[in-house]
XYZ file of C-alpha atoms in Angstrom:
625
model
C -59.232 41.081 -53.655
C -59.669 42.353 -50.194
C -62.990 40.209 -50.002
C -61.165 37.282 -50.963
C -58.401 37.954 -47.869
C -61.430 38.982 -45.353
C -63.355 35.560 -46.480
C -59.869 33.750 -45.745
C -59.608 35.345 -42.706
C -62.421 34.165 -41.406
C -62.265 30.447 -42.788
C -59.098 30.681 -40.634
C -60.763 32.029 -37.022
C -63.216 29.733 -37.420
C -60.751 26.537 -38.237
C -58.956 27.767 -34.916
C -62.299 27.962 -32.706
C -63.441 24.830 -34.085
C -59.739 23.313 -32.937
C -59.713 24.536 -28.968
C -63.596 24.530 -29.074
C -65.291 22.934 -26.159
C -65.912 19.395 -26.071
C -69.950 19.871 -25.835
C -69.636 21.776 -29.528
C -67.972 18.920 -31.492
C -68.330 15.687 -32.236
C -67.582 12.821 -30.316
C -64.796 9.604 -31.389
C -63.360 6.852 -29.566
C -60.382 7.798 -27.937
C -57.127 6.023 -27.949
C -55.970 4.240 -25.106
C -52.373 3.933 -25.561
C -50.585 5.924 -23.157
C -46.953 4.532 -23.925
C -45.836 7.115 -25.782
C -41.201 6.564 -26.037
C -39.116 9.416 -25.990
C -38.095 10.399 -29.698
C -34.446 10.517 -29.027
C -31.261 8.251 -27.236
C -30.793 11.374 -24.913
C -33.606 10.668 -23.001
C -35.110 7.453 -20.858
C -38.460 5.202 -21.551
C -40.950 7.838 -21.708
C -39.595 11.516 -20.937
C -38.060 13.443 -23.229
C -34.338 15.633 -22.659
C -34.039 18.723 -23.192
C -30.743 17.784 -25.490
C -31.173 17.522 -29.591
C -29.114 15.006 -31.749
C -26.145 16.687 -33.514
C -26.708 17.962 -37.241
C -26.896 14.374 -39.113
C -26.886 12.647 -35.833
C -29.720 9.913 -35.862
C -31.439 7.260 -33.951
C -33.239 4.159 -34.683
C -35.544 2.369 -31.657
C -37.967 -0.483 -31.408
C -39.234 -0.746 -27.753
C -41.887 -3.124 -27.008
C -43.832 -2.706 -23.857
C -46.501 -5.144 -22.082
C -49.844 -3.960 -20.329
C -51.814 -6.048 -17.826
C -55.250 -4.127 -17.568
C -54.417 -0.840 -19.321
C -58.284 0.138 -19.752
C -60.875 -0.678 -16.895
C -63.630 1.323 -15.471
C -63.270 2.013 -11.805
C -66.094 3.740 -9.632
C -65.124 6.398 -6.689
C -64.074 3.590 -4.245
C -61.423 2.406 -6.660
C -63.357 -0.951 -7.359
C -63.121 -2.282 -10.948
C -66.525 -1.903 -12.377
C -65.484 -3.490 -15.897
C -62.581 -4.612 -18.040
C -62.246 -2.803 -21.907
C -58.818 -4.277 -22.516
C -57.209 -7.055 -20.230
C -53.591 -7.607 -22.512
C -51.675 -5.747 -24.868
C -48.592 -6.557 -26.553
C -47.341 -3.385 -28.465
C -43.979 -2.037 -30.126
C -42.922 1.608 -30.818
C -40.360 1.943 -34.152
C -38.942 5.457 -33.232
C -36.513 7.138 -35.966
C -35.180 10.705 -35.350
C -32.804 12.629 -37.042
C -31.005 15.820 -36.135
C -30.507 19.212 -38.409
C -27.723 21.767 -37.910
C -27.681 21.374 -34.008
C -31.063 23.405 -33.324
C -33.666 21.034 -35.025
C -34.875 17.796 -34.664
C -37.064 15.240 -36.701
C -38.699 12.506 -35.584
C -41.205 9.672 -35.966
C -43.032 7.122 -34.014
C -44.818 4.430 -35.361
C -46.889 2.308 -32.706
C -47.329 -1.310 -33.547
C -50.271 -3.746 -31.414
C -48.798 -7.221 -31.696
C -51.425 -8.774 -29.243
C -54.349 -7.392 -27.484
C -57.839 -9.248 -25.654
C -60.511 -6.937 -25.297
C -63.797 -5.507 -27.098
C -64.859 -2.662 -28.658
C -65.980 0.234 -26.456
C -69.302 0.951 -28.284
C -69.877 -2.951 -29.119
C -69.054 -5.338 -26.268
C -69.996 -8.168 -28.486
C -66.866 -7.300 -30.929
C -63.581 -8.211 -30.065
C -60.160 -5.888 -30.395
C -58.316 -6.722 -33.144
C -55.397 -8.611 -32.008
C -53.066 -6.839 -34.696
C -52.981 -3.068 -36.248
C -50.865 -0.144 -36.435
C -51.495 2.480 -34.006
C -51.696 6.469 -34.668
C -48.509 7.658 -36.092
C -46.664 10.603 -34.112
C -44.538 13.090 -35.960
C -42.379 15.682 -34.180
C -40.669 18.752 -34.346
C -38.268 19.681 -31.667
C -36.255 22.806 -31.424
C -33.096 23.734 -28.909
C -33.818 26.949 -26.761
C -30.751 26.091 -24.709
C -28.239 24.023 -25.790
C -25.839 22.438 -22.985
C -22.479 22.627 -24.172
C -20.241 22.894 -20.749
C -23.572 23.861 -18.341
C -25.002 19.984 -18.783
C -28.434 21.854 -18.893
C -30.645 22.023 -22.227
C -34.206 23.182 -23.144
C -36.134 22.355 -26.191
C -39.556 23.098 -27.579
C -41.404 20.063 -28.966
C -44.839 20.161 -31.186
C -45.646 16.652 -32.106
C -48.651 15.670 -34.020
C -50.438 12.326 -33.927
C -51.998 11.456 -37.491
C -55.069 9.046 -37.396
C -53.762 5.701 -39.101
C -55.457 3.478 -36.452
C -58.440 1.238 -37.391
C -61.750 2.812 -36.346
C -63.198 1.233 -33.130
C -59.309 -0.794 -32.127
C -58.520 1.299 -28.837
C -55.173 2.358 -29.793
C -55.712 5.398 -32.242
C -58.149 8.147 -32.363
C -60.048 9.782 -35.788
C -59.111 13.062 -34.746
C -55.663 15.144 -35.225
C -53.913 16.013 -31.707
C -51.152 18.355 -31.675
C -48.776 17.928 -28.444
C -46.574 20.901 -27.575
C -44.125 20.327 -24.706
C -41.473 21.970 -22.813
C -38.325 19.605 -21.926
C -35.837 20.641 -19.326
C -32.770 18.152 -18.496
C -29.991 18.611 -16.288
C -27.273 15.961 -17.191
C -23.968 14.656 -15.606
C -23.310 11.424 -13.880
C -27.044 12.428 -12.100
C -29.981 13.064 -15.152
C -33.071 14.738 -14.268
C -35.104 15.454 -16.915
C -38.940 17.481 -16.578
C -41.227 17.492 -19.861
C -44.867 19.782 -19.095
C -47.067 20.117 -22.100
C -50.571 19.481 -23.071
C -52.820 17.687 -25.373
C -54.870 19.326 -27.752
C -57.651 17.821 -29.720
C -59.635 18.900 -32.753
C -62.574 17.025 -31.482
C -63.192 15.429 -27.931
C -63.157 11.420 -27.490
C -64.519 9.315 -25.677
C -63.642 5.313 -23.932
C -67.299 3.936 -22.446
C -68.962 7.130 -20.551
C -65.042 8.939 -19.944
C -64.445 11.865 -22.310
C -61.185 13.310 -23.072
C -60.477 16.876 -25.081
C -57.389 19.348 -23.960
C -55.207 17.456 -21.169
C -52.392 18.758 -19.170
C -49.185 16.585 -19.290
C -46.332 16.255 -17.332
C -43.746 13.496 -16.739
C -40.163 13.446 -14.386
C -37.529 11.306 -14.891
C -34.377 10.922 -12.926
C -31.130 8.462 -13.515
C -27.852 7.803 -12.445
C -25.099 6.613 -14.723
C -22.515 4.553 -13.184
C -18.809 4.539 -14.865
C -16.828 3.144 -16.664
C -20.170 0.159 -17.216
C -22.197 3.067 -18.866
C -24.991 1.497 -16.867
C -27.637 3.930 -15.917
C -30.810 3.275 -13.662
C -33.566 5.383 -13.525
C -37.472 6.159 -12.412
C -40.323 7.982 -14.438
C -43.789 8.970 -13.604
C -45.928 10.890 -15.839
C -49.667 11.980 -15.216
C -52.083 13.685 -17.638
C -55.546 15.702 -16.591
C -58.131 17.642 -18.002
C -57.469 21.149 -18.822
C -60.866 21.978 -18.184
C -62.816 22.912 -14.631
C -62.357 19.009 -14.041
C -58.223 19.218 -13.110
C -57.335 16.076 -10.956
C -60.954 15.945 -9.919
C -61.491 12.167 -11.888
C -59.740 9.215 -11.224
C -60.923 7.895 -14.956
C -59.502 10.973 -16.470
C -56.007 11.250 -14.812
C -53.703 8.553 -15.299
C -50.275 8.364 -14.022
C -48.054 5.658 -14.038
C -44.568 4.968 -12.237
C -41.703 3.130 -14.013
C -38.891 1.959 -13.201
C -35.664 0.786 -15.838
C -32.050 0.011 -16.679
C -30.199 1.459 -19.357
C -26.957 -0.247 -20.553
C -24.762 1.953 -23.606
C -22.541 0.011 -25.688
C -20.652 2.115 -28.083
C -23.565 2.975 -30.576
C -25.913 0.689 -29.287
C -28.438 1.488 -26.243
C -30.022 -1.509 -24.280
C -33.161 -0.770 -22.412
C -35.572 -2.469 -19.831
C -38.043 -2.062 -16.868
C -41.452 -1.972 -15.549
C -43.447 -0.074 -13.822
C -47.286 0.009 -12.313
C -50.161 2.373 -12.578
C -50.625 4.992 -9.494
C -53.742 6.376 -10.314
C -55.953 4.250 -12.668
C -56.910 6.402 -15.230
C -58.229 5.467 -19.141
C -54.886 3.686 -19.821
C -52.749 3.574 -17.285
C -52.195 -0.662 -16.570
C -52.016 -2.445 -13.211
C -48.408 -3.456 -14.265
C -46.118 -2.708 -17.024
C -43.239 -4.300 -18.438
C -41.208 -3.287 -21.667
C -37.828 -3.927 -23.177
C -36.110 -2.438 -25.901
C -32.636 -1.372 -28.703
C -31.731 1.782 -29.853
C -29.103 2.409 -31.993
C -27.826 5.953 -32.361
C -24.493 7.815 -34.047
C -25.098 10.283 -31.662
C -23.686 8.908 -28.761
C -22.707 12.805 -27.000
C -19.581 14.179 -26.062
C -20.573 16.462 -23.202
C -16.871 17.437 -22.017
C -16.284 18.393 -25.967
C -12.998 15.916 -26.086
C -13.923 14.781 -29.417
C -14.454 11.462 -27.430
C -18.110 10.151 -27.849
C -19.922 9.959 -24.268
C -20.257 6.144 -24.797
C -16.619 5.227 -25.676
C -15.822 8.152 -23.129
C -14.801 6.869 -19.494
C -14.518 10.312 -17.867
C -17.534 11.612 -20.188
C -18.179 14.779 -17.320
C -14.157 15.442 -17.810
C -12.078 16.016 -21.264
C -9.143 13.906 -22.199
C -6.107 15.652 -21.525
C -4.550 15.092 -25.023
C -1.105 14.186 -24.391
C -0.054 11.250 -26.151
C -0.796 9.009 -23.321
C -4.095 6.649 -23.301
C -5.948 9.698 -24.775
C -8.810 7.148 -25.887
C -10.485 6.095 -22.893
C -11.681 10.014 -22.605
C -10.044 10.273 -18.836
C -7.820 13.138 -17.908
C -4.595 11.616 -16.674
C -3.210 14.050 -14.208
C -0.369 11.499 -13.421
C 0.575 9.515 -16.700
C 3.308 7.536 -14.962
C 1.656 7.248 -11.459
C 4.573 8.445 -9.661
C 2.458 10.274 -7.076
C 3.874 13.945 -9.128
C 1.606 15.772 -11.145
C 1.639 15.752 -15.308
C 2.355 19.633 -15.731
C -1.102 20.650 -17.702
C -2.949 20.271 -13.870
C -0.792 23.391 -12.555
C -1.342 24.777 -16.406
C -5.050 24.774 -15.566
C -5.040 25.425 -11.895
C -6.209 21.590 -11.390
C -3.591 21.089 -8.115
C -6.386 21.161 -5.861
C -8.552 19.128 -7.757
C -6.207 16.176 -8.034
C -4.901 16.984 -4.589
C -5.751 13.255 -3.614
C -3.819 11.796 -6.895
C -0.641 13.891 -6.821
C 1.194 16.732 -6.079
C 3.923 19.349 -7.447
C 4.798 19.443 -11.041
C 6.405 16.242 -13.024
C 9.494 17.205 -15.224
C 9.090 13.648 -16.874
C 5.462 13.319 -17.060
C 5.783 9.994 -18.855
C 8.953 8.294 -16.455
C 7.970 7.718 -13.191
C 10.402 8.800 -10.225
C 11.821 5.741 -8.912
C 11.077 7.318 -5.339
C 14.726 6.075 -3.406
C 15.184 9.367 -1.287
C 17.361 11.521 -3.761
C 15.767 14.712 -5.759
C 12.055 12.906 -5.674
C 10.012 15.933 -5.899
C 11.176 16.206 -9.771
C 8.876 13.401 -11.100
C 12.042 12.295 -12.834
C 13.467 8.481 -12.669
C 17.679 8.983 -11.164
C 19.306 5.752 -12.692
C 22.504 7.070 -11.142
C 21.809 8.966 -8.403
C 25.947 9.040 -7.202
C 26.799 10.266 -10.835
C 29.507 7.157 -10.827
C 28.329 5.649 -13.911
C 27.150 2.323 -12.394
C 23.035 1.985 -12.402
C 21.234 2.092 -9.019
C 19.585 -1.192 -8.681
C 16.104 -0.389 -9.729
C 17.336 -0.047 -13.010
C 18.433 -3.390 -13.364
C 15.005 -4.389 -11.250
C 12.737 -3.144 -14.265
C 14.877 -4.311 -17.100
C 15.855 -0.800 -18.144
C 19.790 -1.238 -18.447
C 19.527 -0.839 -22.239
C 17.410 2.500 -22.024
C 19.765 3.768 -19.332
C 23.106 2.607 -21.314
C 24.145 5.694 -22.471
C 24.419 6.923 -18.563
C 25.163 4.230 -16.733
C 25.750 0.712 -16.541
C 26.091 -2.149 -13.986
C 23.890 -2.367 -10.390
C 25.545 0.032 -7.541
C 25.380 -1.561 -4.512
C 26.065 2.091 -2.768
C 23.880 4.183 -5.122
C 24.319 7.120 -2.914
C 28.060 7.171 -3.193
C 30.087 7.194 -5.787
C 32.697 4.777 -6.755
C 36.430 5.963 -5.632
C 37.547 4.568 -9.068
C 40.808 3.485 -7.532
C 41.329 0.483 -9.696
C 40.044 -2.101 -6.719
C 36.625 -3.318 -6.911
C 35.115 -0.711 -9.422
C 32.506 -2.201 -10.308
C 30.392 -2.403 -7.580
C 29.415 1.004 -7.148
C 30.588 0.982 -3.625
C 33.863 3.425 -2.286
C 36.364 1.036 -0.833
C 37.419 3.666 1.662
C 39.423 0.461 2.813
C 40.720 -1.643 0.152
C 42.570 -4.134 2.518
C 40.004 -4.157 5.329
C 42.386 -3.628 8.049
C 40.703 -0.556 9.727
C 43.039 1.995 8.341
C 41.210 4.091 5.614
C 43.176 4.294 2.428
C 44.001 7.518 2.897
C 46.025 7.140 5.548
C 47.526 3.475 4.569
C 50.855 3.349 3.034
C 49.514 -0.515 2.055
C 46.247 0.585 0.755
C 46.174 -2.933 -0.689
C 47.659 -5.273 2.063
C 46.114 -5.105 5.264
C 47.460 -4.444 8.611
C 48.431 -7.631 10.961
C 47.338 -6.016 13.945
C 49.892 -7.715 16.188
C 50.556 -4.239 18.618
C 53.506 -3.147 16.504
C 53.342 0.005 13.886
C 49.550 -0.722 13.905
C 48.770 2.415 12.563
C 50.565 2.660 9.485
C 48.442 0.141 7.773
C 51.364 -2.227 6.537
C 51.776 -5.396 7.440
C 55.029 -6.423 9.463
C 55.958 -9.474 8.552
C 58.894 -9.620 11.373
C 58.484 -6.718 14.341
C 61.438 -7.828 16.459
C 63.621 -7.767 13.393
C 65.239 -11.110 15.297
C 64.872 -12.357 11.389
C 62.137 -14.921 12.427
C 58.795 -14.575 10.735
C 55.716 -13.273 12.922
C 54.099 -16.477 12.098
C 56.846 -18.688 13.694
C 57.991 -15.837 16.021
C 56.388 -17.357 19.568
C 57.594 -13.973 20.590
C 56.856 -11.270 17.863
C 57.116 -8.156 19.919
C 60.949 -9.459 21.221
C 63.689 -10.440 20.237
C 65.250 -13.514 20.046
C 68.575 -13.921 22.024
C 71.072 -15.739 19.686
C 73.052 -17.435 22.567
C 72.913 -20.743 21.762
C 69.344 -21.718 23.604
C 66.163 -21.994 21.899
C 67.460 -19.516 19.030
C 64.671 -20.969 16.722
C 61.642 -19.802 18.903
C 61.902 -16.075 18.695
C 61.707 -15.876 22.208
C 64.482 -14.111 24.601
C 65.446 -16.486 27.365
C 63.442 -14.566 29.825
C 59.429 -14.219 28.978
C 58.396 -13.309 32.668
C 59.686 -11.788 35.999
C 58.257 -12.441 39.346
C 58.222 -8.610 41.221
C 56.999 -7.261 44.480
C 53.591 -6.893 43.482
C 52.764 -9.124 39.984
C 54.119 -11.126 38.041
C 55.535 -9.174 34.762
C 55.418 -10.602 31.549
C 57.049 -9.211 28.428
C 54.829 -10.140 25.848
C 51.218 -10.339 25.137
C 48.803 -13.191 26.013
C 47.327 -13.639 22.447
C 43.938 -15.004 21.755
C 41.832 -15.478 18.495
C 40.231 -12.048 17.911
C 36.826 -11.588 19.738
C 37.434 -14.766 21.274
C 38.815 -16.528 24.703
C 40.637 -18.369 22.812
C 44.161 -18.645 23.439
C 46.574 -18.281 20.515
C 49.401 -21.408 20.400
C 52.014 -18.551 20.122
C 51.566 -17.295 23.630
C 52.216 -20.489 25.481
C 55.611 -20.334 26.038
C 54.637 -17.426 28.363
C 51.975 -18.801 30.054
C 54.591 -21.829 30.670
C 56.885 -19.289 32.473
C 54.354 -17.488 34.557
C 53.129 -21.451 35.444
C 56.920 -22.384 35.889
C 57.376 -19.255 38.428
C 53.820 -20.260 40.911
C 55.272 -23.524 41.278
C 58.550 -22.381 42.299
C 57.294 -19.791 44.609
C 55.090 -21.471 47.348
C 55.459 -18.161 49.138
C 53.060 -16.911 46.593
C 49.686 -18.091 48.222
C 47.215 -16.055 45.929
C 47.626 -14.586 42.163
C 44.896 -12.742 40.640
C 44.635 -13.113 36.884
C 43.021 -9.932 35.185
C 41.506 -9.478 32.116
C 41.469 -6.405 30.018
C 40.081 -4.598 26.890
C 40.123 -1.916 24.889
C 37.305 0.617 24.514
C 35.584 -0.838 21.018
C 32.419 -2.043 21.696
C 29.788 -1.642 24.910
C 30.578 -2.304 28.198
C 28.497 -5.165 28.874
C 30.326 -7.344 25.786
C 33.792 -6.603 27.411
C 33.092 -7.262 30.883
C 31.757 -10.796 29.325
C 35.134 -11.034 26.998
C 37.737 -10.221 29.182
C 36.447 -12.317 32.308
C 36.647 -15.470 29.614
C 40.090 -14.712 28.279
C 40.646 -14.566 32.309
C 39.353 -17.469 32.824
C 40.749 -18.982 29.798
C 44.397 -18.073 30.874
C 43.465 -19.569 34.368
C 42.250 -23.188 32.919
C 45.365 -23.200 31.410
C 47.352 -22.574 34.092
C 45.584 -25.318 36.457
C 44.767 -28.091 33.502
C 48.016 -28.132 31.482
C 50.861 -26.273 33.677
C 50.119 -27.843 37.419
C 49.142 -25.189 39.049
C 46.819 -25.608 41.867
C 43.643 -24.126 41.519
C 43.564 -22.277 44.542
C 46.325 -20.213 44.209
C 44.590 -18.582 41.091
C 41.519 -16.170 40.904
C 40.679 -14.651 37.850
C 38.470 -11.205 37.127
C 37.338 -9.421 33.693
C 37.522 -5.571 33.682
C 36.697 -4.750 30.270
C 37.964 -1.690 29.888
C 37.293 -0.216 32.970
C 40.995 -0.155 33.750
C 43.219 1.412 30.973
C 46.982 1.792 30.631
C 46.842 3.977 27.791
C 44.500 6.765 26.411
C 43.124 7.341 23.710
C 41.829 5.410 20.243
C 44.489 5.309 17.943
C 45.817 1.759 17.130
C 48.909 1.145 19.451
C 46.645 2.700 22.875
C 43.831 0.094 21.597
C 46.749 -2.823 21.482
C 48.325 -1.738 24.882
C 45.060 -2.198 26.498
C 44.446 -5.544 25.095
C 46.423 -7.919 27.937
C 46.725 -9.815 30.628
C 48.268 -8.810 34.046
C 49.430 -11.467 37.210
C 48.790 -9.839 40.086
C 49.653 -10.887 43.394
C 47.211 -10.721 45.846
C 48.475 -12.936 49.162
C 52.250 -13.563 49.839
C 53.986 -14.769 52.646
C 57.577 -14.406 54.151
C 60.041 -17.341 52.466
């Protein structure tokens, strides 16, 4: 028994020298010049490999064809081309991989020549077949780190490349190679991915005089993903060398290529396409490389674990927030109703500062945006009645919410910031008629809340109207004087008027009633002629009276300026009167606005404001009779 082990034993050391032997002990084959070799997974790009594994039962399905323009020549040390092995070639890649229980992954690749022009290395006289299956590749990968929330993975891989080429075809190799390899990936919107391994050989090959046993292998890729498209670009190089005394020392024996690519992710399916050219022109490497390809994959990733897939995930670097609103698109919504007011899980998860540029504070109606009008908008809440009177502010009715809001308000407020009075006049306007009659007098303090003030100079302030202020039983609106009585004697009794209207005295010319004119206006009222005819009737009869100044006055509502302007019109006014329709000559007469620079009576209040409303005669140059 213990002969048979020690015999075993030894079959075994010897199987393992004979594997990593030297070159000069073993045999020697043709070698195969394919150095397209796909990643074996969607996670990674053309040719390198991510450190990421499918998901148990996750799979993938690829076919990527590639193009080669020169991919085996003969160079000497100046770089010249010497002689050309293989000029075209056409070839496809049919990768399938499969994942087990999240630490193990299967995989195949099956390399397919559809066209190639060339000859056989050891018989120039034979040509390359044009079609035939290349060396199959079968690989074991295992997680060492997966990448959960850190976006960083490493893997082992061991692939093994079976001889199922034709003999003497350039693209396969009657020897078994075993591939071990290292793959580190770093993966967010930016993917970098590093794969360093080697090639091992049970028996060294050979393509014209270049020989090729253990080789070194390395390849970098780095992309950048672009949301929402899913579009990621990306450059690869890889290189491989001799792992023997001859490291980088042969241009025939270290190829490296650079390649360059787009790949577009829709939902399951994975478009991909580039080119690339050879740096160093090594057994294999082509002048210039093109290839094109599909994969289509279950596993399409969910890095920020939202249950979202990566490829129908928007936001794939940042989980769906999960609260009822547009949780498919795989985007955290720290603002669902844009209102400028943060949903309340970014405070929850100390996210304020993140989103600093999106919002701020905490939303109490994450989902109703705050209609932003001045009143309690830090809240995040919409105010459809901000007054509380039960009438909508207007943006209610803007947005075509009156039905939602029904139950608290209804109507458009035209005052949304103050509340309807509710006084039975004009209710439904949303607006407090502080002055239902619009005669100045607030309602509070107007018996006639309802019928405005006539503003004639008599009981002003009580807000009524006076329909008859002399009592002289003549209506204000045929009353030519309003403010005095009429004199029942037999003369004029209809007018309203006393018999007297004005006085001539030592220094004016009184009158004893107002000169009326149309409000804000020069314009003089009909009613006040009769006392402009008795001022007119007094010049003429008093030649003695050589100059009469007519003055203008106002009260104190409104600037300076505008009754300086008013009151040296109603002057004026008064004056063309006076000269055009009374006689008088015009240069007895002068006329001067004061505004209300010159006041009779102080104060505000209604009757002071109608005192200082008038007209005065003064006389300015007199002479003896």
């Amino acid at each position: 028994m213990s002969a048979t082990i020690s015999r075993a034993r030894s079959q075994l050391a010897v199987a393992i020298l004979l594997f990593f032997a030297s070159p000069s002990l073993v045999a020697r084959e043709n070698a195969n010049t394919n150095r397209f070799h796909p990643a074996l997974n969607s996670k990674g790009l053309a040719l390198t490999e991510s450190g990421e594994l499918l998901r148990h039962l996750g799979w993938t399905v690829a076919l990527l064809g590639n193009y080669a323009y020169k991919p085996v020549v003969f160079v000497d040390a100046n770089g010249d081309t010497t002689r050309t092995l293989v000029s075209h070639r056409t070839m496809a890649d049919l990768v399938i991989g499969l994942g087990l229980f999240g630490w193990v992954e299967l995989s195949l690749d099956l390399p397919l020549v559809i066209s190639q022009d060339g000859y056989r290395p050891q018989d120039p006289a034979t040509p390359l077949q044009k079609f035939s299956v290349g060396d199959l590749r079968l690989s074991l990968k295992a997680a060492l780190l997966r990448p959960k929330r850190r976006n960083l993975a490493l893997s082992f891989q061991l692939t093994s490349s079976v001889p199922t080429a034709p003999s003497q075809n350039s693209v396969g190799e009657r020897v078994v190679a075993l591939n071990p390899m290292l793959n580190l990936s770093y993966f967010n919107h930016l993917f970098v991915a590093f794969n360093i391994g080697a090639t091992l050989r049970t028996r060294s090959v050979t393509v014209g005089d270049v020989r090729f046993s253990h080789e070194l292998d390395a390849r970098l890729g780095i992309g950048y993903r672009f949301q929402p498209a899913n579009l990621t670009l990306f450059t690869e190089a890889t290189i491989s060398t001799p792992l023997s005394g001859r490291i980088f020392q042969h241009k025939e024996e270290t190829p490296a290529e650079w390649l360059a690519g787009v790949r577009w992710q829709i939902g399951y399916v994975h478009l991909l396409a580039g080119g690339g050219i050879g740096i160093i022109r090594g057994v294999g490497t082509p002048t210039a490389r093109a290839f094109l390809g599909i994969a289509v994959s279950n596993d399409i990733g969910d890095r920020d674990g939202d249950g979202i897939p990566d490829g129908a995930d928007r936001c794939p670097d940042d989980p769906e927030d999960k609260d009822g609103f547009e949780d498919s698109d795989g985007c955290p919504d720290p603002d669902n109703d844009k209102d400028g007011i943060c949903d309340p899980w970014v405070a929850k998860k100390g996210l304020l500062a993140r989103y600093a540029n999106i919002c701020k504070g905490i939303d109490r109606c994450p989902d109703d945006p705050e209609d932003k009008d001045g009143f309690q908008d830090d809240d995040g809440c919409p105010d459809p009645d901000n007054d509380k009177d039960g009438i909508c502010d207007p943006w209610v009715a803007e947005k075509g919410l009156l039905e939602r809001y029904r139950s608290i308000c209804r109507g458009i407020d035209r005052c949304p910031n103050e509340p309807e009075d509710k006084d039975g006049f004009q209710d439904d306007d949303g607006c407090p008629d502080l002055d239902n009659d619009l005669d100045g007098i607030e309602d509070r303090l107007d018996k006639c809340p309802n019928e405005p003030e006539d503003w004639d100079g008599f009981q002003d302030d009580d807000g009524c109207p006076d329909p008859d202020n002399d009592n002289d039983r003549i209506p204000d609106l045929r009353d030519q004087c309003p403010d005095h009585p009429e004199t029942y004697n037999g003369i004029d009794d209809t007018d309203g008027c006393p018999d007297q209207l004005a006085e001539l005295k030592d220094t004016e010319i009184k009158i004893y009633t107002k000169v009326y004119f149309e409000t804000a206006s020069s314009t003089i009222r009909s009613r006040s002629y009769p006392v402009l005819n008795q001022v007119a009737a007094i010049i003429n009869a008093h030649p003695e009276l050589k100059q009469i100044r007519i003055e203008g006055h106002t009260d104190v509502l409104g600037g300076r300026r505008y009754n300086l302007h008013l009151s040296f019109f109603r002057a004026k006014a008064v004056f063309l009167y006076l000269t055009q329709k009374r006689g008088v000559k015009k240069g007895r007469l002068i006329y001067k606005g004061y505004g209300f620079d010159r006041p009779i009576a102080l104060g505000r209040d209604a009757a002071s404001l109608s005192k200082n409303r008038r007209v005065e005669f003064k006389i300015v140059k007199r002479t003896a009779k």
